Short mmCIF file of C-alpha atoms in Angstrom, two decimals:
data_model
loop_
_atom_site.label_atom_id
_atom_site.label_comp_id
_atom_site.label_asym_id
_atom_site.label_seq_id
_atom_site.Cartn_x
_atom_site.Cartn_y
_atom_site.Cartn_z
CA TRP R 1 9.48 3.00 -0.82
CA LEU R 2 9.10 1.11 -4.11
CA TRP R 3 8.41 -2.13 -2.23
CA HIS R 4 6.02 -0.29 0.08
CA CYS R 5 3.99 1.08 -2.84
CA HIS R 6 4.08 -2.17 -4.81
CA ARG R 7 2.55 -4.04 -1.87
CA LEU R 8 -0.29 -1.51 -1.80
CA ALA R 9 -1.46 -3.13 -5.04
CA PRO R 10 -1.88 -6.75 -3.82
CA TYR R 11 -3.04 -8.20 -7.15
CA ASP R 12 -0.17 -6.68 -9.13
CA TYR R 13 2.40 -7.42 -6.45
CA GLY R 14 1.20 -11.00 -6.11
CA ARG R 15 1.37 -11.57 -9.86
CA TYR R 16 4.89 -10.16 -10.00
CA VAL R 17 6.17 -12.28 -7.10
CA ARG R 18 4.62 -15.46 -8.49
CA THR R 19 5.94 -15.00 -12.04
CA LYS R 20 9.35 -13.48 -11.33
CA LEU R 21 10.36 -15.15 -8.08
CA LYS R 22 8.28 -18.33 -8.40
CA ILE R 23 7.03 -18.11 -4.81
CA ALA R 24 3.71 -17.25 -3.17
CA PRO R 25 3.44 -13.56 -2.18
CA ARG R 26 2.80 -14.52 1.45
CA TYR R 27 6.40 -15.75 1.61
CA LEU R 28 7.79 -12.32 0.73
CA GLU R 29 6.51 -10.17 3.55
CA SER R 30 8.06 -7.24 5.35
CA ASN R 31 9.06 -8.73 8.69
CA PRO R 32 8.98 -6.82 10.92
CA PRO R 33 6.48 -4.61 9.07
CA PHE R 34 7.27 -0.91 8.62
CA ALA R 35 10.96 -1.32 9.54
CA LEU R 36 13.60 0.31 7.35
CA GLN R 37 17.30 1.08 7.42
CA CYS R 38 18.98 4.47 7.34
CA PRO R 39 22.43 5.12 5.82
CA GLU R 40 23.84 6.12 9.21
CA GLY R 41 23.00 2.67 10.56
CA ALA R 42 19.75 3.29 12.43
CA VAL R 43 16.82 0.91 12.02
CA ILE R 44 13.47 2.71 12.10
CA GLY R 45 10.31 0.89 13.14
CA HIS R 46 11.87 -1.94 15.14
CA ASP R 47 14.11 -2.25 18.19
CA ASN R 48 17.11 -4.55 18.57
CA ASN R 49 17.19 -5.52 14.91
CA ASN R 50 20.68 -4.39 13.95
CA ASP R 51 21.92 -7.94 13.30
CA VAL R 52 19.13 -8.55 10.78
CA ALA R 53 19.82 -5.18 9.15
CA ARG R 54 23.51 -5.98 8.84
CA HIS R 55 22.71 -9.42 7.41
CA THR R 56 20.45 -7.79 4.82
CA ARG R 57 23.23 -5.45 3.71
CA ASP R 58 25.67 -8.36 3.49
CA LEU R 59 23.26 -10.34 1.34
CA TRP R 60 22.83 -7.33 -0.93
CA SER R 61 26.59 -6.92 -1.31
CA ASP R 62 27.04 -10.59 -2.15
CA THR R 63 24.24 -10.54 -4.72
CA TYR R 64 24.63 -7.06 -6.22
CA ALA R 65 28.30 -6.24 -5.72
CA ASP R 66 28.28 -3.26 -8.08
CA GLU R 67 25.03 -1.73 -6.84
CA PRO R 68 24.97 0.35 -3.62
CA PHE R 69 22.38 -0.69 -1.03
CA PHE R 70 21.49 2.90 -0.14
CA LEU R 71 20.34 5.37 -2.77
CA GLN R 72 23.12 7.67 -3.88
CA GLU R 73 22.57 11.43 -3.67
CA GLN R 74 22.66 12.25 -7.33
CA ALA R 75 20.25 13.58 -9.91
CA ASN R 76 19.30 10.91 -12.41
CA GLU R 77 17.43 11.90 -15.54
CA GLN R 78 14.26 10.00 -16.20
CA PRO R 79 14.69 7.76 -19.26
CA ASP R 80 12.67 8.79 -22.30
CA ASP R 81 10.77 5.52 -22.37
CA ILE R 82 7.01 5.07 -22.17
CA ASN R 83 7.61 1.88 -20.15
CA TYR R 84 9.75 3.66 -17.54
CA GLY R 85 8.62 2.63 -14.08
CA MET R 86 6.26 -0.06 -15.38
CA VAL R 87 6.35 -3.47 -13.68
CA GLN R 88 4.29 -6.02 -15.60
CA GLY R 89 1.81 -3.33 -16.60
CA PHE R 90 1.70 -1.69 -13.17
CA ASP R 91 2.93 1.92 -13.01
CA LEU R 92 5.11 1.59 -9.92
CA VAL R 93 6.84 4.97 -10.25
CA GLY R 94 3.48 6.67 -10.74
CA SER R 95 2.16 4.90 -7.66
CA CYS R 96 5.12 6.16 -5.63
CA GLU R 97 4.35 9.71 -6.69
CA ARG R 98 0.68 9.34 -5.80
CA GLN R 99 1.44 7.78 -2.43
CA ALA R 100 3.75 10.67 -1.56
CA THR R 101 0.69 12.92 -1.84
CA PHE R 102 -1.29 10.53 0.33
CA LEU R 103 1.38 10.67 3.04
CA TRP R 104 1.06 14.43 3.11
CA GLN R 105 -2.70 14.08 3.61
CA VAL R 106 -2.32 11.78 6.63
CA THR R 107 0.29 13.86 8.47
CA GLN R 108 -2.40 16.19 9.80
CA GLU R 109 -2.54 16.46 13.58
CA ARG R 110 -5.72 14.43 13.99
CA PHE R 111 -4.05 11.36 12.46
CA GLY R 112 -1.97 11.16 15.63
CA ASP R 113 -5.05 11.15 17.87
CA GLU R 114 -5.69 7.71 19.38
CA GLU R 115 -9.48 8.09 19.47
CA PHE R 116 -9.54 9.17 15.83
CA LEU R 117 -7.47 6.12 14.87
CA GLU R 118 -9.66 3.76 16.87
CA ASP R 119 -12.71 5.18 15.11
CA GLY R 120 -10.83 4.60 11.85
CA VAL R 121 -10.41 0.90 12.60
CA GLU R 122 -14.17 0.54 13.16
CA ALA R 123 -14.96 2.54 10.03
CA TYR R 124 -12.53 0.42 8.00
CA TYR R 125 -14.27 -2.78 9.08
CA LYS R 126 -17.61 -1.29 8.00
CA PHE R 127 -15.98 -0.32 4.70
CA LEU R 128 -14.96 -3.93 4.09
CA LYS R 129 -18.46 -5.12 4.98
CA LEU R 130 -19.83 -2.60 2.51
CA ARG R 131 -17.97 -4.44 -0.24
CA SER R 132 -19.86 -7.64 0.56
CA THR R 133 -23.28 -6.04 -0.01
CA GLU R 134 -25.05 -6.47 -3.33
CA ALA R 135 -24.57 -2.79 -4.15
CA GLY R 136 -20.94 -2.89 -3.04
CA LYS R 137 -20.15 -5.80 -5.34
CA LYS R 138 -21.21 -3.76 -8.39
CA GLN R 139 -19.74 -0.40 -7.46
CA ILE R 140 -16.24 1.02 -6.99
CA ILE R 141 -16.14 1.94 -3.32
CA VAL R 142 -13.95 4.86 -2.28
CA PRO R 143 -12.60 5.33 1.27
CA THR R 144 -12.06 8.48 3.28
CA TYR R 145 -8.44 9.32 4.17
CA GLN R 146 -9.08 7.95 7.64
CA ILE R 147 -10.28 4.61 6.26
CA ASP R 148 -7.60 4.54 3.57
CA LEU R 149 -4.86 4.83 6.21
CA MET R 150 -6.27 1.76 7.96
CA TRP R 151 -6.52 -0.01 4.61
CA HIS R 152 -2.86 0.70 3.85
CA THR R 153 -1.81 -0.39 7.34
CA HIS R 154 -3.74 -3.65 6.99
CA MET R 155 -2.06 -4.53 3.69
CA LEU R 156 1.42 -3.51 4.74
CA SER R 157 1.26 -5.32 8.08
CA SER R 158 0.86 -8.65 6.33
CA LEU R 159 -0.44 -9.37 2.84
CA ALA R 160 -1.19 -12.94 3.89
CA GLY R 161 -3.20 -11.69 6.85
CA TYR R 162 -4.93 -9.10 4.66
CA ASP R 163 -5.86 -11.74 2.12
CA ASP R 164 -7.23 -14.08 4.80
CA ASP R 165 -9.16 -11.32 6.59
CA CYS R 166 -10.73 -10.01 3.39
CA LYS R 167 -11.92 -13.46 2.40
CA LYS R 168 -13.48 -13.97 5.83
CA ILE R 169 -15.22 -10.58 5.80
CA THR R 170 -16.10 -10.02 2.14
CA GLY R 171 -15.53 -13.40 0.47
CA ARG R 172 -12.65 -12.13 -1.67
CA THR R 173 -9.55 -9.95 -1.53
CA LEU R 174 -10.39 -6.27 -1.93
CA HIS R 175 -8.37 -4.72 -4.74
CA HIS R 176 -6.63 -1.44 -3.94
CA ASP R 177 -6.21 0.87 -6.94
CA ASP R 178 -4.55 4.25 -6.41
CA SER R 179 -4.54 5.11 -10.13
CA LEU R 180 -7.99 6.67 -9.72
CA ASN R 181 -6.89 10.06 -8.42
CA ASP R 182 -8.90 12.55 -10.44
CA ARG R 183 -11.27 14.14 -7.92
CA SER R 184 -12.75 16.69 -10.32
CA GLU R 185 -16.52 17.07 -10.66
CA GLY R 186 -18.01 14.21 -12.69
CA SER R 187 -14.88 12.04 -12.60
CA THR R 188 -15.10 8.30 -11.92
CA LEU R 189 -13.53 8.79 -8.49
CA ASN R 190 -15.87 11.64 -7.60
CA ARG R 191 -19.01 9.79 -8.71
CA SER R 192 -17.87 6.59 -6.98
CA PHE R 193 -17.23 8.46 -3.73
CA ASP R 194 -20.75 9.93 -3.84
CA ALA R 195 -22.15 6.44 -4.46
CA THR R 196 -20.08 5.05 -1.58
CA LYS R 197 -21.44 7.69 0.81
CA GLN R 198 -24.99 6.80 -0.19
CA MET R 199 -24.39 3.09 0.29
CA TRP R 200 -22.84 3.85 3.69
CA LYS R 201 -26.01 5.67 4.74
CA ASP R 202 -28.18 2.82 3.48
CA MET R 203 -26.18 0.03 5.12
#
């Protein structure tokens, strides 16, 4: 989940991978994307991948012998430290909390409808094109939940592919910032969403 949320901030994730691991972010992808292991041995999101899952656990044991691979069921108190959860200035724990709310939003029934999702892919492409307009270059653009789901899926499928696609469509990688979550009247997010809707109509 931490890795999932970190990759939803491509700039911050890329900086972390380059400085800490000394490799390009495109070499640290989730492959296959969206796959994860369960304590009982199941691999979710990919078939016939038990050998890779076992190899991953073996590597973990060899590298971190005193640290369990799976999260232990115990209540840990949050450290009284203002830097708790911060990774090179990025609030990773805060992002995880915000993304949990997002997941709740996209579990509505319509998000399982194929036609709705296909419309979302088309709307997401238009959203990227919006960024390449003169108005879009100067304005924070805010997606709908439908578009945001496609945005997340694009990034998490392959950051290298996301980076390449964005540069082809908009000329640069589109930054994803989930720290703007205040939707109250007059907030930056609220005003930016109104501006985005107007630009969408004008495009």
